[in-house]
């Protein structure tokens, strides 16, 4: 493994080069985008090379496992690229609790932009936090015209059920 100090000095020099202006020869200047792209390529090469330097005196490991990790990251293990997930809408929702996915499905199906949650959902920190963060930019507003509640939970008098998705109910409130 390369000492961190050596790696930091090298990356600092590359970052300086990427951000510096061409004051000596403006006629042969490299554009800032090309310069930053080259710096990123150099940084990746340095990190990959640093992972493969030498053999560990303790384990005898040559550090070849990083290549398998890189292949796994780019393929996603299922033939799907992890990088593609960054630009795919709604990707990563499979890690949410099932009830939160049901809430999201109801909000999307009915085009709800502002919603409220029942007392039972708001007292469960896992469900409450996950719906707030995963439904964004839809807003949780206490006076919203729509209410998300668990099936079987009593609804306020001014709310009437609209739709049910497995364990979650969407109600319209006046």
Short mmCIF file of C-alpha atoms in Angstrom, two decimals:
data_model
loop_
_atom_site.label_atom_id
_atom_site.label_comp_id
_atom_site.label_asym_id
_atom_site.label_seq_id
_atom_site.Cartn_x
_atom_site.Cartn_y
_atom_site.Cartn_z
CA UNK A 1 0.00 0.00 0.00
CA UNK A 2 1.29 3.45 -0.87
CA UNK A 3 1.70 5.81 2.08
CA UNK A 4 -1.15 8.30 2.30
CA UNK A 5 1.28 11.22 2.39
CA UNK A 6 2.71 10.27 -1.05
CA UNK A 7 -0.76 9.84 -2.51
CA UNK A 8 -1.94 13.19 -1.11
CA UNK A 9 1.09 15.05 -2.50
CA UNK A 10 0.53 13.56 -5.93
CA UNK A 11 -3.19 14.29 -6.01
CA UNK A 12 -2.60 17.86 -4.78
CA UNK A 13 -0.18 18.46 -7.65
CA UNK A 14 -2.65 17.06 -10.18
CA UNK A 15 -5.51 19.15 -8.78
CA UNK A 16 -3.28 22.26 -8.92
CA UNK A 17 -2.44 21.48 -12.56
CA UNK A 18 -6.11 20.98 -13.41
CA UNK A 19 -7.11 24.31 -11.87
CA UNK A 20 -4.12 26.39 -13.03
CA UNK A 21 -4.29 28.83 -15.92
CA UNK A 22 -1.94 28.73 -18.91
CA UNK A 23 0.04 31.94 -18.41
CA UNK A 24 3.13 30.96 -20.43
CA UNK A 25 1.68 29.90 -23.77
CA UNK A 26 -1.94 30.94 -24.22
CA UNK A 27 -1.86 29.79 -27.87
CA UNK A 28 -1.44 26.15 -26.83
CA UNK A 29 -3.75 26.23 -23.86
CA UNK A 30 -5.84 23.22 -22.94
CA UNK A 31 -9.43 23.96 -22.12
CA UNK A 32 -10.55 23.62 -18.51
CA UNK A 33 -12.83 20.67 -19.28
CA UNK A 34 -10.07 18.71 -21.03
CA UNK A 35 -7.64 19.58 -18.25
CA UNK A 36 -10.04 18.40 -15.55
CA UNK A 37 -10.82 15.23 -17.52
CA UNK A 38 -7.13 14.46 -17.80
CA UNK A 39 -6.70 15.10 -14.07
CA UNK A 40 -9.52 12.69 -13.25
CA UNK A 41 -7.97 10.01 -15.44
CA UNK A 42 -4.60 10.53 -13.76
CA UNK A 43 -6.14 10.34 -10.29
CA UNK A 44 -7.93 7.11 -11.13
CA UNK A 45 -4.73 5.62 -12.52
CA UNK A 46 -2.79 6.62 -9.39
CA UNK A 47 -5.39 5.14 -7.06
CA UNK A 48 -5.54 1.91 -9.05
CA UNK A 49 -1.75 1.69 -9.17
CA UNK A 50 -1.50 2.44 -5.46
CA UNK A 51 -3.81 -0.47 -4.68
CA UNK A 52 -1.48 -2.86 -6.48
CA UNK A 53 1.94 -1.81 -5.15
CA UNK A 54 3.88 -4.51 -3.34
CA UNK A 55 2.87 -7.47 -1.26
CA UNK A 56 1.57 -7.32 2.28
CA UNK A 57 4.26 -8.61 4.67
CA UNK A 58 1.56 -9.87 7.04
CA UNK A 59 -0.91 -11.68 4.80
CA UNK A 60 1.06 -12.24 1.60
CA UNK A 61 -1.82 -10.65 -0.30
CA UNK A 62 -0.74 -8.96 -3.52
CA UNK A 63 -3.78 -6.69 -3.65
CA UNK A 64 -5.33 -8.30 -6.74
CA UNK A 65 -8.80 -8.30 -5.16
CA UNK A 66 -9.36 -4.65 -6.14
CA UNK A 67 -9.83 -5.71 -9.76
CA UNK A 68 -12.66 -8.05 -8.84
CA UNK A 69 -14.23 -5.30 -6.73
CA UNK A 70 -14.03 -2.87 -9.67
CA UNK A 71 -15.67 -5.38 -12.03
CA UNK A 72 -18.40 -6.06 -9.47
CA UNK A 73 -19.04 -2.33 -9.04
CA UNK A 74 -19.37 -1.67 -12.75
CA UNK A 75 -21.50 -4.72 -13.50
CA UNK A 76 -23.71 -4.53 -10.42
CA UNK A 77 -23.46 -8.29 -10.07
CA UNK A 78 -26.65 -8.71 -12.10
CA UNK A 79 -25.53 -7.43 -15.49
CA UNK A 80 -26.70 -3.92 -14.59
CA UNK A 81 -24.26 -1.09 -14.09
CA UNK A 82 -24.13 0.63 -10.71
CA UNK A 83 -23.27 3.83 -12.54
CA UNK A 84 -26.47 3.55 -14.60
CA UNK A 85 -28.45 3.54 -11.35
CA UNK A 86 -27.23 7.07 -10.65
CA UNK A 87 -29.25 8.45 -13.57
CA UNK A 88 -32.19 6.03 -13.47
CA UNK A 89 -35.32 7.52 -11.88
CA UNK A 90 -36.51 5.75 -8.71
CA UNK A 91 -33.46 3.49 -8.58
CA UNK A 92 -32.48 2.25 -5.15
CA UNK A 93 -36.04 2.08 -3.86
CA UNK A 94 -35.70 -1.67 -3.40
CA UNK A 95 -33.90 -1.01 -0.10
CA UNK A 96 -36.88 0.84 1.37
CA UNK A 97 -39.29 -0.93 3.72
CA UNK A 98 -42.29 -2.44 1.87
CA UNK A 99 -44.78 -0.08 3.52
CA UNK A 100 -42.79 2.94 2.33
CA UNK A 101 -42.74 1.57 -1.22
CA UNK A 102 -46.52 1.17 -0.99
CA UNK A 103 -46.85 4.79 0.15
CA UNK A 104 -44.70 5.98 -2.75
CA UNK A 105 -46.79 3.96 -5.20
CA UNK A 106 -50.01 5.55 -3.94
CA UNK A 107 -48.56 9.07 -4.07
CA UNK A 108 -47.34 8.56 -7.65
CA UNK A 109 -50.51 6.85 -8.92
CA UNK A 110 -52.72 9.70 -7.75
CA UNK A 111 -50.34 12.59 -8.50
CA UNK A 112 -50.26 13.75 -4.88
CA UNK A 113 -47.84 16.64 -4.24
CA UNK A 114 -48.67 17.35 -0.59
CA UNK A 115 -49.61 14.67 1.91
CA UNK A 116 -49.98 14.06 5.63
CA UNK A 117 -49.37 10.87 7.58
CA UNK A 118 -51.47 9.26 10.27
CA UNK A 119 -50.42 9.31 13.92
CA UNK A 120 -49.46 5.63 13.76
CA UNK A 121 -47.05 6.24 10.85
CA UNK A 122 -45.64 9.44 12.37
CA UNK A 123 -44.74 7.63 15.62
CA UNK A 124 -42.74 4.98 13.72
CA UNK A 125 -39.38 6.72 13.11
CA UNK A 126 -38.33 4.34 10.33
CA UNK A 127 -41.48 4.80 8.24
CA UNK A 128 -41.76 8.51 8.93
CA UNK A 129 -38.18 9.36 7.95
CA UNK A 130 -38.09 7.09 4.91
CA UNK A 131 -41.29 8.47 3.39
CA UNK A 132 -40.12 12.06 3.92
CA UNK A 133 -36.79 11.47 2.19
CA UNK A 134 -37.93 9.13 -0.58
CA UNK A 135 -41.05 11.07 -1.60
CA UNK A 136 -39.15 14.35 -2.05
CA UNK A 137 -40.00 16.76 -3.76
CA UNK A 138 -43.50 15.84 -2.59
CA UNK A 139 -43.97 17.57 0.74
CA UNK A 140 -45.34 16.29 4.03
CA UNK A 141 -47.69 19.01 5.28
CA UNK A 142 -49.94 18.49 8.35
CA UNK A 143 -52.86 20.28 6.64
CA UNK A 144 -52.51 18.49 3.29
CA UNK A 145 -55.63 17.30 1.45
CA UNK A 146 -54.37 13.69 1.38
CA UNK A 147 -53.60 11.37 4.29
CA UNK A 148 -51.52 8.19 4.31
CA UNK A 149 -52.58 5.67 6.96
CA UNK A 150 -52.14 1.99 7.68
CA UNK A 151 -55.01 -0.25 6.63
CA UNK A 152 -57.40 -0.68 9.55
CA UNK A 153 -56.25 2.50 11.28
CA UNK A 154 -59.20 4.80 12.07
CA UNK A 155 -59.36 7.82 9.76
CA UNK A 156 -60.31 11.32 10.88
CA UNK A 157 -63.98 12.24 10.40
CA UNK A 158 -63.25 14.59 7.48
CA UNK A 159 -61.31 11.93 5.46
CA UNK A 160 -62.67 9.31 3.09
CA UNK A 161 -60.66 6.37 1.66
CA UNK A 162 -59.50 6.72 -1.95
CA UNK A 163 -57.14 3.81 -2.61
CA UNK A 164 -55.39 0.93 -0.88
CA UNK A 165 -51.96 -0.49 -1.69
CA UNK A 166 -51.26 -3.63 0.36
CA UNK A 167 -50.84 -2.29 3.93
CA UNK A 168 -51.31 1.44 3.23
CA UNK A 169 -54.43 3.49 2.60
CA UNK A 170 -54.66 6.87 0.87
CA UNK A 171 -57.52 9.08 2.04
CA UNK A 172 -58.81 12.39 0.70
CA UNK A 173 -59.52 14.92 3.43
CA UNK A 174 -61.64 18.08 3.32
#
